[in-house]
PDB file of C-alpha atoms in Angstrom:
ATOM      1  CA  GLN G   1      -1.892  -6.875   5.312  1.00 80.00           C
ATOM      2  CA  VAL G   2      -2.622  -3.533   3.666  1.00 87.00           C
ATOM      3  CA  GLN G   3      -4.993  -2.959   0.790  1.00 94.00           C
ATOM      4  CA  LEU G   4      -5.084   0.267  -1.191  1.00 96.00           C
ATOM      5  CA  VAL G   5      -7.957   1.420  -3.386  1.00 97.00           C
ATOM      6  CA  GLU G   6      -7.632   4.488  -5.589  1.00 97.00           C
ATOM      7  CA  SER G   7     -10.517   6.590  -6.855  1.00 98.00           C
ATOM      8  CA  GLY G   8     -11.176   9.969  -8.394  1.00 98.00           C
ATOM      9  CA  GLY G   9      -9.681   9.516 -11.826  1.00 98.00           C
ATOM     10  CA  GLY G  10     -11.456  10.516 -14.989  1.00 98.00           C
ATOM     11  CA  LEU G  11     -11.427  12.633 -18.115  1.00 98.00           C
ATOM     12  CA  VAL G  12     -10.732  16.338 -17.773  1.00 98.00           C
ATOM     13  CA  GLN G  13      -9.773  19.157 -20.110  1.00 98.00           C
ATOM     14  CA  ALA G  14      -6.362  20.750 -19.947  1.00 98.00           C
ATOM     15  CA  GLY G  15      -6.265  23.316 -17.174  1.00 98.00           C
ATOM     16  CA  GLY G  16      -8.799  21.425 -15.120  1.00 98.00           C
ATOM     17  CA  SER G  17      -8.508  19.716 -11.748  1.00 98.00           C
ATOM     18  CA  LEU G  18      -9.020  16.307 -10.223  1.00 98.00           C
ATOM     19  CA  ARG G  19      -8.583  14.952  -6.729  1.00 98.00           C
ATOM     20  CA  LEU G  20      -7.438  11.389  -6.344  1.00 98.00           C
ATOM     21  CA  SER G  21      -8.076   9.450  -3.173  1.00 98.00           C
ATOM     22  CA  CYS G  22      -6.376   6.345  -1.845  1.00 97.00           C
ATOM     23  CA  ALA G  23      -8.322   4.513   0.824  1.00 96.00           C
ATOM     24  CA  ALA G  24      -6.303   2.073   2.877  1.00 94.00           C
ATOM     25  CA  SER G  25      -7.240  -0.827   5.052  1.00 91.00           C
ATOM     26  CA  GLY G  26      -5.034  -1.764   7.982  1.00 78.00           C
ATOM     27  CA  ARG G  27      -4.339   0.586  10.888  1.00 71.00           C
ATOM     28  CA  THR G  28      -0.578   0.478  10.338  1.00 78.00           C
ATOM     29  CA  VAL G  29      -1.053   2.648   7.262  1.00 80.00           C
ATOM     30  CA  GLY G  30      -1.517   5.603   9.566  1.00 83.00           C
ATOM     31  CA  GLY G  31       2.127   5.346  10.596  1.00 88.00           C
ATOM     32  CA  ILE G  32       3.929   4.769   7.305  1.00 92.00           C
ATOM     33  CA  SER G  33       4.962   6.773   4.259  1.00 95.00           C
ATOM     34  CA  MET G  34       2.658   6.874   1.253  1.00 96.00           C
ATOM     35  CA  GLY G  35       3.317   7.756  -2.349  1.00 97.00           C
ATOM     36  CA  TRP G  36       1.689   8.359  -5.699  1.00 98.00           C
ATOM     37  CA  PHE G  37       3.173   7.060  -8.924  1.00 98.00           C
ATOM     38  CA  ARG G  38       1.951   7.094 -12.501  1.00 98.00           C
ATOM     39  CA  ARG G  39       2.456   5.176 -15.728  1.00 98.00           C
ATOM     40  CA  ALA G  40       1.824   6.960 -18.986  1.00 97.00           C
ATOM     41  CA  PRO G  41       1.141   4.987 -22.185  1.00 93.00           C
ATOM     42  CA  GLY G  42       4.333   3.424 -23.457  1.00 95.00           C
ATOM     43  CA  LYS G  43       6.390   4.602 -20.494  1.00 97.00           C
ATOM     44  CA  GLU G  44       7.642   3.174 -17.255  1.00 97.00           C
ATOM     45  CA  ARG G  45       5.999   3.950 -13.957  1.00 97.00           C
ATOM     46  CA  GLU G  46       7.378   7.117 -12.370  1.00 98.00           C
ATOM     47  CA  PHE G  47       7.304   8.841  -9.016  1.00 98.00           C
ATOM     48  CA  VAL G  48       4.821  11.694  -8.609  1.00 98.00           C
ATOM     49  CA  ALA G  49       4.581  12.593  -4.929  1.00 98.00           C
ATOM     50  CA  ALA G  50       5.107  11.181  -1.454  1.00 98.00           C
ATOM     51  CA  VAL G  51       4.255  12.102   2.101  1.00 97.00           C
ATOM     52  CA  SER G  52       5.752  11.047   5.417  1.00 96.00           C
ATOM     53  CA  TRP G  53       3.632   9.347   8.023  1.00 94.00           C
ATOM     54  CA  SER G  54       2.678  12.524   9.882  1.00 94.00           C
ATOM     55  CA  GLY G  55       2.157  14.593   6.759  1.00 94.00           C
ATOM     56  CA  ALA G  56       4.933  16.955   7.782  1.00 95.00           C
ATOM     57  CA  ASN G  57       7.188  16.211   4.822  1.00 97.00           C
ATOM     58  CA  LYS G  58       6.029  16.127   1.232  1.00 98.00           C
ATOM     59  CA  TYR G  59       7.964  15.416  -1.938  1.00 98.00           C
ATOM     60  CA  TYR G  60       7.157  16.028  -5.590  1.00 98.00           C
ATOM     61  CA  THR G  61       8.670  15.310  -8.921  1.00 98.00           C
ATOM     62  CA  ASP G  62       9.691  18.515 -10.666  1.00 98.00           C
ATOM     63  CA  SER G  63       7.034  18.319 -13.374  1.00 98.00           C
ATOM     64  CA  VAL G  64       4.162  18.570 -10.887  1.00 98.00           C
ATOM     65  CA  LYS G  65       5.575  21.032  -8.354  1.00 98.00           C
ATOM     66  CA  GLY G  66       3.222  23.952  -7.862  1.00 98.00           C
ATOM     67  CA  ARG G  67       0.333  22.075  -9.485  1.00 98.00           C
ATOM     68  CA  PHE G  68      -0.157  18.916  -7.405  1.00 98.00           C
ATOM     69  CA  THR G  69      -0.579  18.636  -3.645  1.00 98.00           C
ATOM     70  CA  ILE G  70      -0.335  15.439  -1.644  1.00 98.00           C
ATOM     71  CA  SER G  71      -2.030  15.185   1.724  1.00 97.00           C
ATOM     72  CA  ARG G  72      -3.242  12.547   4.121  1.00 96.00           C
ATOM     73  CA  ASP G  73      -5.861  12.039   6.781  1.00 95.00           C
ATOM     74  CA  ASN G  74      -4.649   9.361   9.156  1.00 92.00           C
ATOM     75  CA  THR G  75      -7.973   9.245  10.969  1.00 91.00           C
ATOM     76  CA  ARG G  76      -9.565   8.155   7.700  1.00 92.00           C
ATOM     77  CA  LEU G  77      -6.534   6.154   6.492  1.00 93.00           C
ATOM     78  CA  THR G  78      -6.736   8.077   3.232  1.00 95.00           C
ATOM     79  CA  VAL G  79      -4.163   9.820   1.086  1.00 97.00           C
ATOM     80  CA  TYR G  80      -5.112  12.448  -1.468  1.00 98.00           C
ATOM     81  CA  LEU G  81      -3.537  13.914  -4.555  1.00 98.00           C
ATOM     82  CA  GLN G  82      -5.022  17.240  -5.571  1.00 98.00           C
ATOM     83  CA  MET G  83      -4.112  17.892  -9.202  1.00 98.00           C
ATOM     84  CA  ASN G  84      -4.599  21.381 -10.616  1.00 98.00           C
ATOM     85  CA  SER G  85      -3.683  22.949 -13.952  1.00 98.00           C
ATOM     86  CA  LEU G  86      -3.640  19.531 -15.535  1.00 98.00           C
ATOM     87  CA  LYS G  87      -1.785  19.033 -18.799  1.00 98.00           C
ATOM     88  CA  PRO G  88      -2.155  16.365 -21.485  1.00 97.00           C
ATOM     89  CA  GLU G  89       1.220  14.968 -20.408  1.00 97.00           C
ATOM     90  CA  ASP G  90      -0.302  14.160 -17.015  1.00 98.00           C
ATOM     91  CA  THR G  91      -2.392  11.480 -18.702  1.00 98.00           C
ATOM     92  CA  ALA G  92      -1.545   8.183 -17.024  1.00 98.00           C
ATOM     93  CA  VAL G  93      -2.701   5.491 -14.675  1.00 98.00           C
ATOM     94  CA  TYR G  94      -2.067   6.753 -11.152  1.00 98.00           C
ATOM     95  CA  TYR G  95      -1.082   4.336  -8.411  1.00 98.00           C
ATOM     96  CA  CYS G  96      -1.044   4.707  -4.663  1.00 98.00           C
ATOM     97  CA  ALA G  97       1.678   2.925  -2.694  1.00 97.00           C
ATOM     98  CA  ALA G  98       2.662   2.330   0.920  1.00 95.00           C
ATOM     99  CA  ASP G  99       6.098   1.694   2.423  1.00 94.00           C
ATOM    100  CA  ARG G 100       5.675  -0.884   5.157  1.00 89.00           C
ATOM    101  CA  ASP G 101       9.157  -0.343   6.584  1.00 89.00           C
ATOM    102  CA  SER G 102       8.921   3.433   7.008  1.00 87.00           C
ATOM    103  CA  ARG G 103       7.008   3.277  10.271  1.00 88.00           C
ATOM    104  CA  PHE G 104       7.066   6.693  11.956  1.00 90.00           C
ATOM    105  CA  SER G 105       9.807   7.907   9.639  1.00 89.00           C
ATOM    106  CA  GLU G 106       9.585  11.502   8.476  1.00 92.00           C
ATOM    107  CA  VAL G 107      11.391  10.610   5.254  1.00 92.00           C
ATOM    108  CA  ALA G 108       9.387   9.147   2.367  1.00 94.00           C
ATOM    109  CA  PRO G 109      10.980   7.168  -0.488  1.00 94.00           C
ATOM    110  CA  LEU G 110      11.044   8.744  -3.927  1.00 95.00           C
ATOM    111  CA  ASN G 111      11.422   5.568  -5.949  1.00 94.00           C
ATOM    112  CA  GLU G 112       9.400   2.392  -6.344  1.00 95.00           C
ATOM    113  CA  ALA G 113      11.637  -0.136  -4.680  1.00 94.00           C
ATOM    114  CA  PRO G 114      10.827   0.536  -0.995  1.00 95.00           C
ATOM    115  CA  TYR G 115       7.069   0.472  -1.502  1.00 96.00           C
ATOM    116  CA  ASP G 116       5.494  -2.824  -0.555  1.00 94.00           C
ATOM    117  CA  TYR G 117       1.802  -2.287  -1.167  1.00 95.00           C
ATOM    118  CA  TRP G 118       0.186  -0.992  -4.336  1.00 97.00           C
ATOM    119  CA  GLY G 119      -3.301  -0.168  -5.448  1.00 97.00           C
ATOM    120  CA  GLN G 120      -4.802  -1.188  -8.779  1.00 97.00           C
ATOM    121  CA  GLY G 121      -4.580   2.304 -10.207  1.00 98.00           C
ATOM    122  CA  THR G 122      -6.996   4.909 -11.480  1.00 98.00           C
ATOM    123  CA  GLN G 123      -6.957   6.351 -14.991  1.00 98.00           C
ATOM    124  CA  VAL G 124      -6.473  10.076 -15.487  1.00 98.00           C
ATOM    125  CA  THR G 125      -6.948  11.421 -19.002  1.00 98.00           C
ATOM    126  CA  VAL G 126      -6.330  15.062 -19.828  1.00 98.00           C
ATOM    127  CA  SER G 127      -7.587  16.254 -23.189  1.00 98.00           C
ATOM    128  CA  SER G 128      -6.055  19.181 -25.030  1.00 94.00           C
TER     129      SER G 128
END
């Protein structure tokens, strides 16, 4: 069983930065793909970024490319999302997710369906 706990959200002004963390329990997390998703008010949850098990391959939705960076530390079983140049439209609840079936795959899913484990989410609010 894998448990994911996000942290690092908060209120920030436009142009500011935040770093989200996702701490995982369960050693198998070190060998599987991880992703970040977000749900803005009144919208469906959407893909933000994903990283393969080794960290070699990273994927981003177009709206965050060049501003967000996903990374992972498998020794700490933690995945990070560094968010720079934040915009009001980045306001959302951010969720961390893990794909149980992607063990040692260097390809990470870009949609929700393959992800089996989800955190409770952390709120990010960007004021204008």
